[in-house]
Short mmCIF file of C-alpha atoms in Angstrom, two decimals:
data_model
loop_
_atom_site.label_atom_id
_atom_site.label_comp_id
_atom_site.label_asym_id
_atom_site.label_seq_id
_atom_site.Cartn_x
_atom_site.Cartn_y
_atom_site.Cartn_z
CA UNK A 1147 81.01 88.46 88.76
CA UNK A 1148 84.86 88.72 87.95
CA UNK A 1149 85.16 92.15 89.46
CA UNK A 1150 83.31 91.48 92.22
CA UNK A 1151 85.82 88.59 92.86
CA UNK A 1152 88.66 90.63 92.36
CA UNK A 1153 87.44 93.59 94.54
CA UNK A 1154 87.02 91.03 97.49
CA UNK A 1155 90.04 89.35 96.71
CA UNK A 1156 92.02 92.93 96.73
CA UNK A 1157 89.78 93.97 100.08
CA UNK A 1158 91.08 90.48 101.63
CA UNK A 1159 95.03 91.15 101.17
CA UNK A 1160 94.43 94.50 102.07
CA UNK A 1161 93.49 93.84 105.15
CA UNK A 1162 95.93 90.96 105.52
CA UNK A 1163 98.16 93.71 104.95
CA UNK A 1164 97.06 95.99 107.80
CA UNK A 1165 96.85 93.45 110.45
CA UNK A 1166 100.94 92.30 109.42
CA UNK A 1167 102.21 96.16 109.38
CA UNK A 1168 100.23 96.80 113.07
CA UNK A 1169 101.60 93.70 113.71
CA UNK A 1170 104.97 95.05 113.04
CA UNK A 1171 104.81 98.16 114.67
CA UNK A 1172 103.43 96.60 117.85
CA UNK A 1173 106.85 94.85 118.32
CA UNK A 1174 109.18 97.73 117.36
CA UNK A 1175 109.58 97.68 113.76
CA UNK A 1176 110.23 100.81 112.41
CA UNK A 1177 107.73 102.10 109.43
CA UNK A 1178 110.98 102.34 106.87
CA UNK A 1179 111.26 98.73 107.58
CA UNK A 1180 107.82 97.59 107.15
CA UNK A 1181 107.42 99.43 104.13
CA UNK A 1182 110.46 96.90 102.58
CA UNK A 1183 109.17 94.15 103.68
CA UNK A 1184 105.00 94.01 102.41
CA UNK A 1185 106.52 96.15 99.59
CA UNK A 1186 104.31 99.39 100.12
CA UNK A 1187 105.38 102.93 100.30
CA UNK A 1188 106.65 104.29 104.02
CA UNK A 1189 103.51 107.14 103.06
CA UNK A 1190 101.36 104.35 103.21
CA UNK A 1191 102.58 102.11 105.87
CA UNK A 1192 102.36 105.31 108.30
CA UNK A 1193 98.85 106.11 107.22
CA UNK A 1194 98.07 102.63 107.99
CA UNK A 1195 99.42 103.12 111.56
CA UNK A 1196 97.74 106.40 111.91
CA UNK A 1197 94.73 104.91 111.20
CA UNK A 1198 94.45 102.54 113.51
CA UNK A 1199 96.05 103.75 116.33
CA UNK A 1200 94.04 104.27 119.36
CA UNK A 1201 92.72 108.28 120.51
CA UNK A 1202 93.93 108.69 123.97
CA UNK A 1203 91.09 111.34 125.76
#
């Protein structure tokens, strides 16, 4: 049961995570800057954003 705690606990900031750095870019923060502050890598703050921005047709 412990790592199935842990894996949801690690799934819940991670997605904390994703809403605060969309959150971020949405008002103009720039992805060196988000990076600093939720103390991830600019690689992975920018794959966040990639990931969940919208595909214009």
């Amino acid at each position: 049961m412990c790592n199935l705690s842990q894996g949801i606990r690690e799934r819940t900031v991670t997605e904390r995570d994703e809403k605060i750095i969309l959150n971020m870019h949405r008002e103009g923060y720039i992805s060196e800057q988000i990076a600093k502050i939720v103390e991830r890598t600019i690689g992975e703050v920018e794959a966040i954003i990639k990931k969940r921005e919208p595909v214009l047709a």
